[in-house]
């Protein structure tokens, strides 16, 4: 998708939250926290044009799977037309429905969930609910990896990660426009 098309979607849909896709350096930094050398199931919230999706498909094993959940219909259509890979399953849905989506594949748990959806725009109950449901489907020692804009407040996300995961690390990452706050929550 061209930059102009992406920006047009951004103007129409506040849930997109970032005016540019994540930088390749940002993608590599987040993905370095996963072990992609083994068979894995990864859920991706908010893939948009697929900067993370494409990186994952290039690096996962042939028997691994990526389940992408995207709220914006234009991005869902774009991914379905442009990313042809049988390991990718794209859902036009909300992250809130992760449990049913994962179960629809006959799975109880997944290895990793990656997310760029804007927690600061959600109401308090939804934020906690998404973190709680996500923790429910991640296997022991699996991870919930999140990238948010750098001004993210602790009450938007970190407090909930600390409640539902055994460990929640965070860091600032400057090599992105805008800079990011990254979280690594370990089950
Ligand atoms: C900041 S963009 C991230 C896009 C892309 N992954 C990247 O790194 O450039 C956030 C994306 O999350 C999607 N989104 C927002 N809320 C969502 C929700 N509740 N469930 C699934 N996707 C959501 C938006 O439509 C948008 O595509």
CSV table of C-alpha atoms and ligand atoms in Angstrom, one decimal:
chain,number,residue,atom,x,y,z
A,1,UNK,CA,0.0,0.0,0.0
A,2,UNK,CA,1.4,3.4,-0.9
A,3,UNK,CA,2.2,6.0,1.8
A,4,UNK,CA,-0.7,8.2,0.6
A,5,UNK,CA,-3.2,5.4,0.8
A,6,UNK,CA,-1.9,4.5,4.3
A,7,UNK,CA,-2.3,8.1,5.5
A,8,UNK,CA,-5.8,8.3,4.0
A,9,UNK,CA,-6.8,5.3,6.1
A,10,UNK,CA,-5.1,6.9,9.1
A,11,UNK,CA,-7.2,10.1,8.7
A,12,UNK,CA,-10.5,8.2,8.4
A,13,UNK,CA,-9.8,5.7,11.2
A,14,UNK,CA,-8.6,6.8,14.7
A,15,UNK,CA,-7.9,3.2,15.7
A,16,UNK,CA,-4.9,3.1,13.3
A,17,UNK,CA,-3.2,5.5,15.7
A,18,UNK,CA,0.2,5.8,13.9
A,19,UNK,CA,0.7,7.9,10.8
A,20,UNK,CA,3.4,5.6,9.4
A,21,UNK,CA,4.0,1.9,9.6
A,22,UNK,CA,6.6,0.6,12.1
A,23,UNK,CA,10.2,1.0,10.9
A,24,UNK,CA,12.1,-2.1,9.9
A,25,UNK,CA,14.4,-1.6,12.9
A,26,UNK,CA,11.4,-1.5,15.2
A,27,UNK,CA,10.1,-4.7,13.6
A,28,UNK,CA,13.4,-6.4,14.1
A,29,UNK,CA,13.7,-5.2,17.7
A,30,UNK,CA,10.3,-6.6,18.7
A,31,UNK,CA,10.8,-9.9,16.8
A,32,UNK,CA,14.2,-10.5,18.3
A,33,UNK,CA,12.4,-11.3,21.5
A,34,UNK,CA,10.9,-14.5,20.0
A,35,UNK,CA,12.5,-17.8,19.2
A,36,UNK,CA,11.5,-18.4,15.5
A,37,UNK,CA,13.8,-21.3,14.9
A,38,UNK,CA,11.1,-23.8,16.2
A,39,UNK,CA,7.5,-24.4,15.2
A,40,UNK,CA,5.4,-21.5,16.6
A,41,UNK,CA,1.9,-20.1,16.5
A,42,UNK,CA,1.9,-16.3,16.6
A,43,UNK,CA,-1.2,-14.1,16.9
A,44,UNK,CA,-0.8,-10.6,15.5
A,45,UNK,CA,-3.2,-7.8,16.5
A,46,UNK,CA,-3.5,-4.9,14.1
A,47,UNK,CA,-1.2,-6.0,11.2
A,48,UNK,CA,-2.4,-3.1,8.9
A,49,UNK,CA,-0.2,-3.4,5.7
A,50,UNK,CA,1.8,-6.2,7.2
A,51,UNK,CA,5.3,-4.9,8.1
A,52,UNK,CA,5.4,-7.4,11.0
A,53,UNK,CA,3.5,-10.1,9.1
A,54,UNK,CA,5.9,-10.1,6.2
A,55,UNK,CA,8.9,-10.2,8.5
A,56,UNK,CA,7.4,-13.1,10.4
A,57,UNK,CA,6.5,-15.1,7.3
A,58,UNK,CA,10.1,-14.7,6.1
A,59,UNK,CA,11.5,-16.0,9.4
A,60,UNK,CA,9.2,-18.7,10.8
A,61,UNK,CA,9.5,-22.4,10.0
A,62,UNK,CA,7.3,-24.0,7.2
A,63,UNK,CA,5.0,-25.6,9.8
A,64,UNK,CA,4.5,-22.5,11.9
A,65,UNK,CA,1.4,-20.2,11.6
A,66,UNK,CA,0.5,-16.5,12.0
A,67,UNK,CA,-3.1,-15.6,12.9
A,68,UNK,CA,-3.7,-11.9,12.1
A,69,UNK,CA,-6.6,-10.0,13.6
A,70,UNK,CA,-7.4,-6.6,12.1
A,71,UNK,CA,-10.3,-4.3,12.7
A,72,UNK,CA,-9.9,-2.1,9.6
A,73,UNK,CA,-11.6,-3.7,6.5
A,74,UNK,CA,-9.3,-1.9,4.0
A,75,UNK,CA,-6.2,-3.4,5.6
A,76,UNK,CA,-7.9,-6.9,5.7
A,77,UNK,CA,-8.6,-6.7,2.0
A,78,UNK,CA,-5.1,-5.4,1.3
A,79,UNK,CA,-3.5,-8.3,3.2
A,80,UNK,CA,-5.7,-10.9,1.7
A,81,UNK,CA,-4.8,-9.7,-1.8
A,82,UNK,CA,-1.1,-9.0,-1.3
A,83,UNK,CA,0.2,-11.5,1.2
A,84,UNK,CA,-0.2,-15.0,-0.3
A,85,UNK,CA,1.1,-17.5,2.2
A,86,UNK,CA,-0.9,-20.5,3.5
A,87,UNK,CA,0.7,-20.1,6.9
A,88,UNK,CA,-1.1,-16.7,7.3
A,89,UNK,CA,-4.7,-16.6,8.5
A,90,UNK,CA,-6.3,-13.2,8.4
A,91,UNK,CA,-9.4,-12.3,10.4
A,92,UNK,CA,-11.5,-9.2,10.1
A,93,UNK,CA,-12.3,-9.0,13.8
A,94,UNK,CA,-11.2,-7.4,17.1
A,95,UNK,CA,-8.4,-8.5,19.4
A,96,UNK,CA,-11.1,-8.8,22.1
A,97,UNK,CA,-12.3,-12.0,20.3
A,98,UNK,CA,-8.9,-13.8,20.5
A,99,UNK,CA,-10.1,-16.7,22.6
A,100,UNK,CA,-12.8,-17.8,20.1
A,101,UNK,CA,-10.4,-17.2,17.1
A,102,UNK,CA,-7.6,-19.3,18.6
A,103,UNK,CA,-10.2,-22.1,19.5
A,104,UNK,CA,-11.5,-22.1,15.9
A,105,UNK,CA,-8.1,-23.6,14.9
A,106,UNK,CA,-8.5,-26.4,17.5
A,107,UNK,CA,-5.8,-24.7,19.6
A,108,UNK,CA,-5.9,-24.0,23.4
A,109,UNK,CA,-2.6,-21.9,23.6
A,110,UNK,CA,-0.3,-20.0,21.3
A,111,UNK,CA,3.4,-19.1,21.7
A,112,UNK,CA,3.4,-15.4,21.1
A,113,UNK,CA,1.0,-12.5,20.6
A,114,UNK,CA,2.3,-9.3,19.0
A,115,UNK,CA,0.3,-6.1,19.2
A,116,UNK,CA,0.4,-2.5,17.9
A,117,UNK,CA,-3.3,-1.8,18.7
A,118,UNK,CA,-3.7,1.5,20.6
A,119,UNK,CA,-4.4,0.7,24.2
A,120,UNK,CA,-4.5,4.5,25.1
A,121,UNK,CA,-7.6,4.9,23.0
A,122,UNK,CA,-9.5,2.0,24.7
A,123,UNK,CA,-11.6,2.5,27.8
A,124,UNK,CA,-10.3,1.1,31.0
A,125,UNK,CA,-12.4,-2.1,31.1
A,126,UNK,CA,-11.5,-3.0,27.5
A,127,UNK,CA,-7.7,-2.5,28.1
A,128,UNK,CA,-7.8,-4.9,31.0
A,129,UNK,CA,-10.0,-7.3,29.2
A,130,UNK,CA,-7.8,-7.6,26.1
A,131,UNK,CA,-4.7,-8.2,28.4
A,132,UNK,CA,-6.6,-10.8,30.4
A,133,UNK,CA,-7.9,-12.7,27.4
A,134,UNK,CA,-4.5,-12.5,25.7
A,135,UNK,CA,-2.8,-14.0,28.8
A,136,UNK,CA,-5.4,-16.7,28.8
A,137,UNK,CA,-4.3,-18.0,25.4
A,138,UNK,CA,-0.5,-17.7,25.8
A,139,UNK,CA,1.3,-20.9,26.9
A,140,UNK,CA,3.6,-20.9,29.9
A,141,UNK,CA,6.9,-19.0,29.1
A,142,UNK,CA,5.2,-17.6,26.0
A,143,UNK,CA,5.2,-13.8,25.4
A,144,UNK,CA,2.9,-10.9,24.7
A,145,UNK,CA,5.0,-8.3,22.8
A,146,UNK,CA,3.6,-4.8,22.3
A,147,UNK,CA,4.7,-1.7,20.6
A,148,UNK,CA,3.0,1.6,21.5
A,149,UNK,CA,3.8,5.3,21.0
A,150,UNK,CA,6.4,6.5,23.5
A,151,UNK,CA,4.0,8.6,25.6
A,152,UNK,CA,2.0,5.5,26.7
A,153,UNK,CA,1.2,5.8,30.4
A,154,UNK,CA,1.7,2.9,32.8
A,155,UNK,CA,-2.0,2.8,33.7
A,156,UNK,CA,-2.8,2.3,30.0
A,157,UNK,CA,-1.0,-1.0,29.8
A,158,UNK,CA,1.9,-1.8,32.1
A,159,UNK,CA,-0.2,-2.2,35.2
A,160,UNK,CA,-2.4,-4.7,33.5
A,161,UNK,CA,0.6,-6.6,32.1
A,162,UNK,CA,2.0,-6.8,35.6
A,163,UNK,CA,-1.3,-8.2,36.9
A,164,UNK,CA,-1.7,-11.0,34.3
A,165,UNK,CA,1.9,-12.0,33.5
A,166,UNK,CA,4.7,-13.3,35.6
A,167,UNK,CA,7.1,-10.6,34.3
A,168,UNK,CA,6.6,-7.3,32.3
A,169,UNK,CA,9.7,-5.6,30.9
A,170,UNK,CA,9.5,-2.3,29.0
A,171,UNK,CA,11.9,-0.1,27.0
A,172,UNK,CA,11.9,3.0,24.9
A,173,UNK,CA,12.9,2.6,21.2
A,174,UNK,CA,14.0,5.8,19.4
A,175,UNK,CA,14.6,4.5,15.9
A,176,UNK,CA,11.0,4.9,14.8
A,177,UNK,CA,8.8,7.9,13.9
A,178,UNK,CA,7.3,8.4,16.4
A,179,UNK,CA,9.5,6.7,19.0
A,180,UNK,CA,8.1,3.6,20.6
A,181,UNK,CA,7.6,2.2,24.0
A,182,UNK,CA,8.1,-1.6,23.8
A,183,UNK,CA,6.7,-4.2,26.2
A,184,UNK,CA,7.7,-7.8,26.7
A,185,UNK,CA,5.3,-9.6,29.0
A,186,UNK,CA,6.2,-13.2,29.9
A,187,UNK,CA,3.6,-15.8,31.0
B,1,LIG,C1,-0.4,1.5,15.1
B,1,LIG,S1,-1.2,0.5,13.8
B,1,LIG,C2,0.0,-0.7,13.6
B,1,LIG,C3,0.1,-1.2,12.2
B,1,LIG,C4,1.2,-2.1,11.8
B,1,LIG,N1,1.2,-3.4,12.6
B,1,LIG,C5,2.6,-1.5,12.0
B,1,LIG,O1,3.4,-1.9,12.8
B,1,LIG,O2,2.9,-0.5,11.2
B,1,LIG,C6,-2.5,-0.2,14.7
B,1,LIG,C7,-3.4,-1.2,13.9
B,1,LIG,O3,-4.3,-1.9,14.8
B,1,LIG,C8,-5.6,-2.0,14.2
B,1,LIG,N2,-6.5,-2.1,15.4
B,1,LIG,C9,-6.9,-1.1,16.2
B,1,LIG,N3,-7.7,-1.7,17.2
B,1,LIG,C10,-7.8,-3.0,16.9
B,1,LIG,C11,-8.5,-4.1,17.6
B,1,LIG,N4,-9.2,-3.9,18.7
B,1,LIG,N5,-8.4,-5.3,17.1
B,1,LIG,C12,-7.6,-5.5,15.9
B,1,LIG,N6,-7.0,-4.5,15.3
B,1,LIG,C13,-7.1,-3.3,15.8
B,1,LIG,C14,-5.7,-0.7,13.4
B,1,LIG,O4,-6.7,-0.8,12.4
B,1,LIG,C15,-4.3,-0.6,12.8
B,1,LIG,O5,-4.2,-1.3,11.7
